Amino acid sequence: MSEIVWQKRQFGHRARLELTPAQTLLIDAQAHAARATWNLLHDFWTMTPKCRRSLKAADAAIRQARKDVDWLAVLPAQAAQAVLKTYFQAWKNCWDGRAGEPDFKARFRTVMSVDIPQGRDLNIVRVHRRWGTVQIPKIGRVRFRWTKNLPVGKRANQENRITGARLVKEALGWHIAFRIQLLEPKPEPHEGPEVGIDCGVNIPLALSDENHHDHGRPARLPDGTSDRDKWLNPNEKAKLLRLEQRAAHRKSFRKPGQRTSNRLKRTYDQIAGLRATAKRRATDWQHQTTTEIARAYGVIVVEQLDIPNMVKSAKGTVEEPGKNVAQKSGLNRSISQEAWGRTMTMLTYKTSRHGGTLHKVPAPGTSLRCSACGFTTPGSRKDQATFVCKNPDCGWSGNADWNAARYILHLYRIGLVTIPAAGRAVVRRLHDVNPTIAR
């Protein structure tokens, strides 16, 4: 009998809050105070000479500001310290080359949030099968939707506990994101088969064994244009169209430099709510699909995609205008809607949790090379859906995304994988095997 190896896992869990109107106003005030604290801290840091900048001086400035300004004091002291810690971490990320310089947070372009750094202040209690309550500093007890067994009460200890939380406001209301730490047994190595996965537009996730995963929502309308609202039902699409027309009509009366009217803001909020509903449906499908794949396969092989480069505009310049700009714009919208990056992130951590491994192979040529003979023949990829090998000795035909998935798995089997190193992808052969195309 093998010895159990324990490992510490840290992850987040988001739940919807059920707030009263009074509680909503209080949390909104805290979020605005947190944003203002960040902006005041940014002004203090950028206007102070370098010789006088220090963490101690910034902390003293925040404490003094909370004493002098009453509406800043609605933010709990620990949340204000969390703003200070986040701001300094942002500068460290900038100095290390991982991000740009911290900037001013605008009122209407910033996600409203409040941090609760210590988990012991939450005092979570489950009161019903569907609901629980959490203690929020200076707000009181708030109900939240219980969808996951949290380490609270008798289940909580030094190794299994909630270390903190963050309140986040979205288009669908306020949510609480718990930071959870668990001590779990390390999963046994997954003995499942190998599979190559190609992320496509016609087939969202094409697998090399033909066990494709499709959400049943076509990316194209009957007239050939991209359907940017495919996750909404017909009634919701009609409502979204009416709201967009209403917003455009009301916006036409606004003069340059004039503030947005409350009516227009409410219309924008309704549009954002429908967009958020569509995103939640897409994310739910991604979660269910990636979990199913991680449970079924031991080795998962995907492409090393450079998505920002893939969705660049084809408009070009005045001197050298691009070609097929409208078609490329539709393809870019379809790629962005599929959210391939989010799918890869989910596959990465879920594969590790189930004992499997995820590998990435070079992306260039996977959609143009035949998975049966290994040759790239001009004209084989006629459109987005069909692949017909023009090699006279081959003639293989099938779905283009399935062909790419088969070739992706072949690249892994010959040991051609990418390993990130110093900000770039290094291609290495990990093992020598028979370089025969997988059939």
GROMACS .gro file of C-alpha atoms in nm:
model
  439
    1MET     CA    1   0.000   0.000   0.000
    2SER     CA    2   0.148   0.331  -0.111
    3GLU     CA    3   0.191   0.612   0.138
    4ILE     CA    4  -0.048   0.905   0.103
    5VAL     CA    5   0.122   1.228  -0.003
    6TRP     CA    6  -0.055   1.542   0.109
    7GLN     CA    7  -0.043   1.874  -0.071
    8LYS     CA    8  -0.176   2.221   0.002
    9ARG     CA    9  -0.419   2.367  -0.251
   10GLN     CA   10  -0.529   2.728  -0.265
   11PHE     CA   11  -0.820   2.836  -0.482
   12GLY     CA   12  -1.114   3.074  -0.492
   13HIS     CA   13  -1.488   3.031  -0.484
   14ARG     CA   14  -1.737   3.300  -0.584
   15ALA     CA   15  -2.091   3.321  -0.447
   16ARG     CA   16  -2.378   3.562  -0.508
   17LEU     CA   17  -2.475   3.795  -0.225
   18GLU     CA   18  -2.836   3.864  -0.132
   19LEU     CA   19  -2.830   4.225  -0.012
   20THR     CA   20  -3.094   4.461   0.116
   21PRO     CA   21  -3.108   4.810  -0.039
   22ALA     CA   22  -2.943   4.955   0.274
   23GLN     CA   23  -2.662   4.699   0.263
   24THR     CA   24  -2.609   4.769  -0.107
   25LEU     CA   25  -2.561   5.139  -0.037
   26LEU     CA   26  -2.312   5.065   0.242
   27ILE     CA   27  -2.102   4.831   0.028
   28ASP     CA   28  -2.110   5.079  -0.262
   29ALA     CA   29  -1.978   5.346  -0.024
   30GLN     CA   30  -1.697   5.117   0.089
   31ALA     CA   31  -1.603   5.036  -0.270
   32HIS     CA   32  -1.589   5.405  -0.366
   33ALA     CA   33  -1.379   5.474  -0.056
   34ALA     CA   34  -1.139   5.194  -0.153
   35ARG     CA   35  -1.104   5.339  -0.504
   36ALA     CA   36  -1.049   5.688  -0.365
   37THR     CA   37  -0.788   5.553  -0.122
   38TRP     CA   38  -0.600   5.401  -0.415
   39ASN     CA   39  -0.609   5.731  -0.607
   40LEU     CA   40  -0.495   5.933  -0.304
   41LEU     CA   41  -0.216   5.686  -0.245
   42HIS     CA   42  -0.115   5.710  -0.610
   43ASP     CA   43  -0.105   6.090  -0.592
   44PHE     CA   44   0.099   6.077  -0.270
   45TRP     CA   45   0.348   5.835  -0.423
   46THR     CA   46   0.395   6.017  -0.754
   47MET     CA   47   0.415   6.369  -0.602
   48THR     CA   48   0.649   6.279  -0.315
   49PRO     CA   49   1.026   6.298  -0.383
   50LYS     CA   50   1.192   5.960  -0.416
   51CYS     CA   51   1.402   6.014  -0.107
   52ARG     CA   52   1.086   6.041   0.106
   53ARG     CA   53   0.890   5.752  -0.041
   54SER     CA   54   0.848   5.459   0.192
   55LEU     CA   55   0.586   5.213   0.307
   56LYS     CA   56   0.581   5.373   0.651
   57ALA     CA   57   0.517   5.720   0.508
   58ALA     CA   58   0.236   5.591   0.285
   59ASP     CA   59   0.075   5.410   0.578
   60ALA     CA   60   0.088   5.727   0.789
   61ALA     CA   61  -0.070   5.926   0.504
   62ILE     CA   62  -0.358   5.680   0.478
   63ARG     CA   63  -0.421   5.690   0.853
   64GLN     CA   64  -0.426   6.069   0.853
   65ALA     CA   65  -0.660   6.082   0.553
   66ARG     CA   66  -0.906   5.847   0.725
   67LYS     CA   67  -0.910   6.082   1.026
   68ASP     CA   68  -0.958   6.397   0.820
   69VAL     CA   69  -1.213   6.271   0.564
   70ASP     CA   70  -1.527   6.119   0.711
   71TRP     CA   71  -1.642   5.927   0.402
   72LEU     CA   72  -1.303   5.753   0.376
   73ALA     CA   73  -1.358   5.612   0.728
   74VAL     CA   74  -1.650   5.398   0.606
   75LEU     CA   75  -1.385   5.165   0.466
   76PRO     CA   76  -1.262   4.923   0.736
   77ALA     CA   77  -0.901   4.978   0.846
   78GLN     CA   78  -0.794   4.631   0.733
   79ALA     CA   79  -0.945   4.692   0.387
   80ALA     CA   80  -0.749   5.018   0.364
   81GLN     CA   81  -0.429   4.832   0.454
   82ALA     CA   82  -0.514   4.579   0.179
   83VAL     CA   83  -0.533   4.868  -0.071
   84LEU     CA   84  -0.186   4.980   0.041
   85LYS     CA   85  -0.049   4.627   0.005
   86THR     CA   86  -0.202   4.585  -0.341
   87TYR     CA   87  -0.064   4.919  -0.456
   88PHE     CA   88   0.291   4.834  -0.351
   89GLN     CA   89   0.261   4.492  -0.513
   90ALA     CA   90   0.157   4.664  -0.835
   91TRP     CA   91   0.479   4.867  -0.827
   92LYS     CA   92   0.684   4.552  -0.762
   93ASN     CA   93   0.523   4.387  -1.063
   94CYS     CA   94   0.612   4.696  -1.268
   95TRP     CA   95   0.974   4.694  -1.152
   96ASP     CA   96   1.004   4.323  -1.231
   97GLY     CA   97   0.870   4.379  -1.582
   98ARG     CA   98   0.548   4.180  -1.530
   99ALA     CA   99   0.308   4.475  -1.569
  100GLY     CA  100   0.286   4.845  -1.641
  101GLU     CA  101   0.289   5.128  -1.391
  102PRO     CA  102  -0.011   5.163  -1.156
  103ASP     CA  103  -0.255   5.428  -1.278
  104PHE     CA  104  -0.549   5.637  -1.164
  105LYS     CA  105  -0.874   5.441  -1.119
  106ALA     CA  106  -1.164   5.612  -1.293
  107ARG     CA  107  -1.509   5.602  -1.138
  108PHE     CA  108  -1.702   5.435  -1.420
  109ARG     CA  109  -1.424   5.220  -1.573
  110THR     CA  110  -1.306   5.045  -1.258
  111VAL     CA  111  -1.444   4.725  -1.110
  112MET     CA  112  -1.584   4.810  -0.767
  113SER     CA  113  -1.436   4.583  -0.499
  114VAL     CA  114  -1.357   4.567  -0.128
  115ASP     CA  115  -1.100   4.332   0.023
  116ILE     CA  116  -1.148   4.142   0.350
  117PRO     CA  117  -0.792   4.023   0.422
  118GLN     CA  118  -0.857   3.807   0.729
  119GLY     CA  119  -1.080   3.504   0.714
  120ARG     CA  120  -1.151   3.496   1.087
  121ASP     CA  121  -1.362   3.813   1.051
  122LEU     CA  122  -1.611   3.641   0.818
  123ASN     CA  123  -1.778   3.408   1.073
  124ILE     CA  124  -1.954   3.200   0.805
  125VAL     CA  125  -2.263   3.002   0.907
  126ARG     CA  126  -2.473   2.771   0.692
  127VAL     CA  127  -2.839   2.831   0.772
  128HIS     CA  128  -3.008   2.644   0.487
  129ARG     CA  129  -2.936   2.400   0.211
  130ARG     CA  130  -2.917   2.686  -0.037
  131TRP     CA  131  -2.809   2.981   0.178
  132GLY     CA  132  -2.540   3.081   0.421
  133THR     CA  133  -2.452   3.400   0.606
  134VAL     CA  134  -2.124   3.589   0.629
  135GLN     CA  135  -2.017   3.873   0.857
  136ILE     CA  136  -1.890   4.170   0.655
  137PRO     CA  137  -1.705   4.441   0.853
  138LYS     CA  138  -1.917   4.755   0.908
  139ILE     CA  139  -2.204   4.596   0.712
  140GLY     CA  140  -2.329   4.314   0.931
  141ARG     CA  141  -2.454   3.969   0.845
  142VAL     CA  142  -2.530   3.912   0.477
  143ARG     CA  143  -2.685   3.611   0.305
  144PHE     CA  144  -2.502   3.443   0.018
  145ARG     CA  145  -2.586   3.158  -0.218
  146TRP     CA  146  -2.440   2.831  -0.085
  147THR     CA  147  -2.315   2.623  -0.380
  148LYS     CA  148  -1.999   2.465  -0.235
  149ASN     CA  149  -1.907   2.300   0.096
  150LEU     CA  150  -1.678   2.552   0.261
  151PRO     CA  151  -1.429   2.469   0.540
  152VAL     CA  152  -1.624   2.633   0.823
  153GLY     CA  153  -1.730   2.526   1.170
  154LYS     CA  154  -1.597   2.183   1.270
  155ARG     CA  155  -1.443   2.134   0.924
  156ALA     CA  156  -1.213   2.434   0.971
  157ASN     CA  157  -0.862   2.409   1.116
  158GLN     CA  158  -0.516   2.551   1.056
  159GLU     CA  159  -0.475   2.360   0.728
  160ASN     CA  160  -0.833   2.375   0.599
  161ARG     CA  161  -0.976   2.724   0.627
  162ILE     CA  162  -1.087   3.040   0.452
  163THR     CA  163  -0.799   3.286   0.451
  164GLY     CA  164  -0.992   3.591   0.328
  165ALA     CA  165  -1.242   3.721   0.077
  166ARG     CA  166  -1.311   4.000  -0.167
  167LEU     CA  167  -1.641   4.170  -0.247
  168VAL     CA  168  -1.678   4.231  -0.622
  169LYS     CA  169  -1.956   4.414  -0.803
  170GLU     CA  170  -2.059   4.283  -1.144
  171ALA     CA  171  -2.339   4.364  -1.383
  172LEU     CA  172  -2.556   4.105  -1.206
  173GLY     CA  173  -2.493   4.242  -0.858
  174TRP     CA  174  -2.248   4.199  -0.570
  175HIS     CA  175  -2.057   3.872  -0.524
  176ILE     CA  176  -1.814   3.749  -0.262
  177ALA     CA  177  -1.500   3.563  -0.366
  178PHE     CA  178  -1.362   3.343  -0.087
  179ARG     CA  179  -0.992   3.254  -0.070
  180ILE     CA  180  -0.977   2.890   0.041
  181GLN     CA  181  -0.686   2.677   0.158
  182LEU     CA  182  -0.720   2.298   0.178
  183LEU     CA  183  -0.485   2.011   0.260
  184GLU     CA  184  -0.567   1.727   0.020
  185PRO     CA  185  -0.407   1.398  -0.080
  186LYS     CA  186  -0.198   1.428  -0.394
  187PRO     CA  187  -0.388   1.259  -0.680
  188GLU     CA  188  -0.255   0.937  -0.825
  189PRO     CA  189  -0.119   0.957  -1.181
  190HIS     CA  190  -0.406   0.943  -1.428
  191GLU     CA  191  -0.399   0.622  -1.632
  192GLY     CA  192  -0.633   0.752  -1.901
  193PRO     CA  193  -0.552   0.777  -2.275
  194GLU     CA  194  -0.379   1.057  -2.462
  195VAL     CA  195  -0.577   1.314  -2.657
  196GLY     CA  196  -0.504   1.612  -2.876
  197ILE     CA  197  -0.738   1.911  -2.863
  198ASP     CA  198  -0.783   2.181  -3.124
  199CYS     CA  199  -0.972   2.498  -3.035
  200GLY     CA  200  -1.187   2.600  -3.329
  201VAL     CA  201  -1.478   2.818  -3.432
  202ASN     CA  202  -1.703   2.559  -3.597
  203ILE     CA  203  -1.623   2.295  -3.333
  204PRO     CA  204  -1.526   2.470  -3.006
  205LEU     CA  205  -1.316   2.174  -2.881
  206ALA     CA  206  -1.224   1.911  -3.139
  207LEU     CA  207  -1.062   1.597  -2.995
  208SER     CA  208  -0.831   1.361  -3.181
  209ASP     CA  209  -1.052   1.060  -3.094
  210GLU     CA  210  -1.357   1.231  -3.251
  211ASN     CA  211  -1.521   1.281  -2.911
  212HIS     CA  212  -1.578   1.646  -2.994
  213HIS     CA  213  -1.740   1.891  -2.753
  214ASP     CA  214  -1.986   2.137  -2.905
  215HIS     CA  215  -2.209   2.379  -2.716
  216GLY     CA  216  -2.469   2.371  -2.992
  217ARG     CA  217  -2.456   2.745  -3.055
  218PRO     CA  218  -2.327   2.814  -3.409
  219ALA     CA  219  -2.079   3.096  -3.447
  220ARG     CA  220  -2.232   3.203  -3.779
  221LEU     CA  221  -2.579   3.324  -3.873
  222PRO     CA  222  -2.754   3.191  -4.188
  223ASP     CA  223  -2.633   3.496  -4.382
  224GLY     CA  224  -2.270   3.412  -4.294
  225THR     CA  225  -2.212   3.689  -4.040
  226SER     CA  226  -2.084   3.614  -3.692
  227ASP     CA  227  -2.338   3.576  -3.412
  228ARG     CA  228  -2.193   3.778  -3.125
  229ASP     CA  229  -2.497   3.705  -2.905
  230LYS     CA  230  -2.517   3.329  -2.953
  231TRP     CA  231  -2.545   3.260  -2.578
  232LEU     CA  232  -2.873   3.454  -2.558
  233ASN     CA  233  -3.215   3.316  -2.647
  234PRO     CA  234  -3.430   3.488  -2.916
  235ASN     CA  235  -3.626   3.697  -2.665
  236GLU     CA  236  -3.305   3.816  -2.499
  237LYS     CA  237  -3.153   3.900  -2.836
  238ALA     CA  238  -3.457   4.108  -2.928
  239LYS     CA  239  -3.442   4.285  -2.591
  240LEU     CA  240  -3.070   4.353  -2.636
  241LEU     CA  241  -3.133   4.503  -2.980
  242ARG     CA  242  -3.401   4.733  -2.839
  243LEU     CA  243  -3.173   4.844  -2.557
  244GLU     CA  244  -2.884   4.916  -2.794
  245GLN     CA  245  -3.111   5.122  -3.020
  246ARG     CA  246  -3.246   5.309  -2.716
  247ALA     CA  247  -2.892   5.379  -2.592
  248ALA     CA  248  -2.785   5.508  -2.934
  249HIS     CA  249  -3.093   5.735  -2.950
  250ARG     CA  250  -3.036   5.879  -2.602
  251LYS     CA  251  -2.665   5.920  -2.663
  252SER     CA  252  -2.736   6.131  -2.973
  253PHE     CA  253  -2.878   6.407  -2.751
  254ARG     CA  254  -2.567   6.429  -2.534
  255LYS     CA  255  -2.337   6.716  -2.624
  256PRO     CA  256  -1.957   6.674  -2.621
  257GLY     CA  257  -1.827   6.703  -2.266
  258GLN     CA  258  -2.173   6.669  -2.113
  259ARG     CA  259  -2.225   6.413  -1.836
  260THR     CA  260  -2.413   6.092  -1.912
  261SER     CA  261  -2.777   6.109  -1.808
  262ASN     CA  262  -2.919   5.870  -1.550
  263ARG     CA  263  -3.154   5.723  -1.811
  264LEU     CA  264  -2.863   5.639  -2.039
  265LYS     CA  265  -2.672   5.488  -1.746
  266ARG     CA  266  -2.968   5.263  -1.663
  267THR     CA  267  -2.985   5.151  -2.026
  268TYR     CA  268  -2.612   5.072  -2.022
  269ASP     CA  269  -2.662   4.874  -1.699
  270GLN     CA  270  -2.938   4.667  -1.863
  271ILE     CA  271  -2.715   4.595  -2.162
  272ALA     CA  272  -2.430   4.495  -1.931
  273GLY     CA  273  -2.666   4.261  -1.744
  274LEU     CA  274  -2.756   4.073  -2.063
  275ARG     CA  275  -2.389   4.054  -2.162
  276ALA     CA  276  -2.301   3.918  -1.818
  277THR     CA  277  -2.576   3.654  -1.848
  278ALA     CA  278  -2.430   3.536  -2.178
  279LYS     CA  279  -2.079   3.523  -2.029
  280ARG     CA  280  -2.198   3.317  -1.730
  281ARG     CA  281  -2.360   3.063  -1.964
  282ALA     CA  282  -2.044   3.036  -2.169
  283THR     CA  283  -1.827   2.999  -1.858
  284ASP     CA  284  -2.061   2.732  -1.717
  285TRP     CA  285  -2.028   2.529  -2.039
  286GLN     CA  286  -1.649   2.565  -2.026
  287HIS     CA  287  -1.637   2.446  -1.664
  288GLN     CA  288  -1.849   2.137  -1.731
  289THR     CA  289  -1.664   2.048  -2.051
  290THR     CA  290  -1.312   2.090  -1.914
  291THR     CA  291  -1.401   1.888  -1.602
  292GLU     CA  292  -1.529   1.603  -1.820
  293ILE     CA  293  -1.212   1.609  -2.032
  294ALA     CA  294  -0.980   1.620  -1.729
  295ARG     CA  295  -1.154   1.317  -1.577
  296ALA     CA  296  -1.144   1.112  -1.898
  297TYR     CA  297  -0.785   1.165  -2.023
  298GLY     CA  298  -0.446   1.127  -1.860
  299VAL     CA  299  -0.245   1.329  -2.115
  300ILE     CA  300  -0.396   1.635  -2.282
  301VAL     CA  301  -0.214   1.810  -2.566
  302VAL     CA  302  -0.308   2.158  -2.688
  303GLU     CA  303  -0.157   2.430  -2.904
  304GLN     CA  304   0.062   2.714  -2.777
  305LEU     CA  305  -0.170   2.988  -2.908
  306ASP     CA  306  -0.086   3.357  -2.927
  307ILE     CA  307  -0.447   3.474  -2.909
  308PRO     CA  308  -0.381   3.855  -2.898
  309ASN     CA  309  -0.187   3.821  -3.223
  310MET     CA  310  -0.460   3.606  -3.379
  311VAL     CA  311  -0.734   3.866  -3.325
  312LYS     CA  312  -0.542   4.165  -3.459
  313SER     CA  313  -0.730   4.377  -3.711
  314ALA     CA  314  -0.661   4.330  -4.081
  315LYS     CA  315  -0.742   4.692  -4.159
  316GLY     CA  316  -0.379   4.784  -4.229
  317THR     CA  317  -0.268   5.140  -4.304
  318VAL     CA  318  -0.367   5.407  -4.553
  319GLU     CA  319  -0.063   5.330  -4.767
  320GLU     CA  320  -0.108   4.950  -4.741
  321PRO     CA  321  -0.476   4.871  -4.671
  322GLY     CA  322  -0.562   4.519  -4.563
  323LYS     CA  323  -0.762   4.258  -4.750
  324ASN     CA  324  -1.086   4.084  -4.650
  325VAL     CA  325  -1.121   4.321  -4.356
  326ALA     CA  326  -1.489   4.242  -4.292
  327GLN     CA  327  -1.431   3.866  -4.297
  328LYS     CA  328  -1.132   3.896  -4.064
  329SER     CA  329  -1.334   4.112  -3.824
  330GLY     CA  330  -1.606   3.847  -3.807
  331LEU     CA  331  -1.348   3.577  -3.743
  332ASN     CA  332  -1.189   3.787  -3.469
  333ARG     CA  333  -1.525   3.827  -3.295
  334SER     CA  334  -1.588   3.452  -3.315
  335ILE     CA  335  -1.246   3.375  -3.166
  336SER     CA  336  -1.294   3.624  -2.884
  337GLN     CA  337  -1.637   3.481  -2.801
  338GLU     CA  338  -1.501   3.129  -2.766
  339ALA     CA  339  -1.256   3.253  -2.497
  340TRP     CA  340  -0.987   2.994  -2.573
  341GLY     CA  341  -0.753   3.140  -2.312
  342ARG     CA  342  -1.007   3.082  -2.035
  343THR     CA  343  -1.059   2.726  -2.157
  344MET     CA  344  -0.686   2.656  -2.145
  345THR     CA  345  -0.662   2.799  -1.793
  346MET     CA  346  -0.941   2.570  -1.673
  347LEU     CA  347  -0.786   2.267  -1.843
  348THR     CA  348  -0.449   2.339  -1.683
  349TYR     CA  349  -0.557   2.336  -1.319
  350LYS     CA  350  -0.827   2.071  -1.359
  351THR     CA  351  -0.588   1.830  -1.530
  352SER     CA  352  -0.344   1.871  -1.241
  353ARG     CA  353  -0.619   1.810  -0.983
  354HIS     CA  354  -0.713   1.479  -1.148
  355GLY     CA  355  -0.355   1.354  -1.178
  356GLY     CA  356  -0.314   1.415  -1.550
  357THR     CA  357  -0.067   1.626  -1.744
  358LEU     CA  358  -0.116   1.900  -2.000
  359HIS     CA  359   0.137   1.970  -2.274
  360LYS     CA  360   0.157   2.242  -2.538
  361VAL     CA  361   0.294   2.201  -2.888
  362PRO     CA  362   0.388   2.464  -3.151
  363ALA     CA  363   0.080   2.606  -3.322
  364PRO     CA  364   0.214   2.704  -3.669
  365GLY     CA  365   0.101   2.466  -3.944
  366THR     CA  366  -0.128   2.244  -3.740
  367SER     CA  367  -0.438   2.347  -3.934
  368LEU     CA  368  -0.271   2.319  -4.277
  369ARG     CA  369  -0.077   1.993  -4.247
  370CYS     CA  370  -0.243   1.659  -4.316
  371SER     CA  371  -0.265   1.433  -4.013
  372ALA     CA  372  -0.253   1.119  -4.229
  373CYS     CA  373   0.050   1.176  -4.453
  374GLY     CA  374   0.219   1.469  -4.279
  375PHE     CA  375   0.244   1.690  -4.590
  376THR     CA  376   0.131   2.050  -4.630
  377THR     CA  377  -0.026   2.073  -4.975
  378PRO     CA  378  -0.165   2.403  -5.109
  379GLY     CA  379  -0.543   2.402  -5.135
  380SER     CA  380  -0.605   2.130  -4.879
  381ARG     CA  381  -0.779   2.368  -4.638
  382LYS     CA  382  -1.069   2.493  -4.847
  383ASP     CA  383  -1.267   2.661  -4.569
  384GLN     CA  384  -1.305   2.668  -4.193
  385ALA     CA  385  -1.485   2.333  -4.179
  386THR     CA  386  -1.336   2.094  -4.436
  387PHE     CA  387  -0.990   1.951  -4.497
  388VAL     CA  388  -0.914   1.752  -4.813
  389CYS     CA  389  -0.552   1.648  -4.862
  390LYS     CA  390  -0.432   1.733  -5.213
  391ASN     CA  391  -0.141   1.491  -5.191
  392PRO     CA  392  -0.198   1.238  -5.476
  393ASP     CA  393  -0.073   0.953  -5.256
  394CYS     CA  394  -0.306   1.040  -4.966
  395GLY     CA  395  -0.640   1.207  -5.035
  396TRP     CA  396  -0.753   1.199  -4.670
  397SER     CA  397  -1.059   1.411  -4.600
  398GLY     CA  398  -1.247   1.508  -4.286
  399ASN     CA  399  -1.329   1.789  -4.053
  400ALA     CA  400  -1.055   2.054  -4.045
  401ASP     CA  401  -1.058   2.088  -3.665
  402TRP     CA  402  -1.041   1.708  -3.621
  403ASN     CA  403  -0.744   1.695  -3.858
  404ALA     CA  404  -0.566   1.962  -3.653
  405ALA     CA  405  -0.636   1.774  -3.327
  406ARG     CA  406  -0.486   1.454  -3.471
  407TYR     CA  407  -0.174   1.638  -3.580
  408ILE     CA  408  -0.142   1.812  -3.242
  409LEU     CA  409  -0.134   1.472  -3.073
  410HIS     CA  410   0.125   1.354  -3.326
  411LEU     CA  411   0.355   1.646  -3.238
  412TYR     CA  412   0.345   1.541  -2.874
  413ARG     CA  413   0.417   1.177  -2.957
  414ILE     CA  414   0.731   1.272  -3.146
  415GLY     CA  415   0.838   1.483  -2.846
  416LEU     CA  416   0.793   1.831  -2.996
  417VAL     CA  417   0.656   2.038  -2.707
  418THR     CA  418   0.696   2.400  -2.600
  419ILE     CA  419   0.841   2.496  -2.263
  420PRO     CA  420   0.811   2.861  -2.146
  421ALA     CA  421   1.151   3.003  -2.060
  422ALA     CA  422   1.239   3.368  -1.988
  423GLY     CA  423   0.921   3.500  -2.146
  424ARG     CA  424   0.941   3.298  -2.466
  425ALA     CA  425   0.840   2.953  -2.585
  426VAL     CA  426   1.127   2.710  -2.633
  427VAL     CA  427   1.061   2.405  -2.849
  428ARG     CA  428   1.224   2.086  -2.722
  429ARG     CA  429   1.207   1.717  -2.795
  430LEU     CA  430   1.141   1.535  -2.472
  431HIS     CA  431   1.166   1.178  -2.596
  432ASP     CA  432   1.237   0.981  -2.910
  433VAL     CA  433   0.954   0.776  -3.051
  434ASN     CA  434   0.854   0.650  -3.391
  435PRO     CA  435   0.752   0.966  -3.581
  436THR     CA  436   0.458   0.799  -3.749
  437ILE     CA  437   0.145   1.005  -3.797
  438ALA     CA  438  -0.122   0.897  -3.548
  439ARG     CA  439  -0.423   0.741  -3.712
   0.00000   0.00000   0.00000
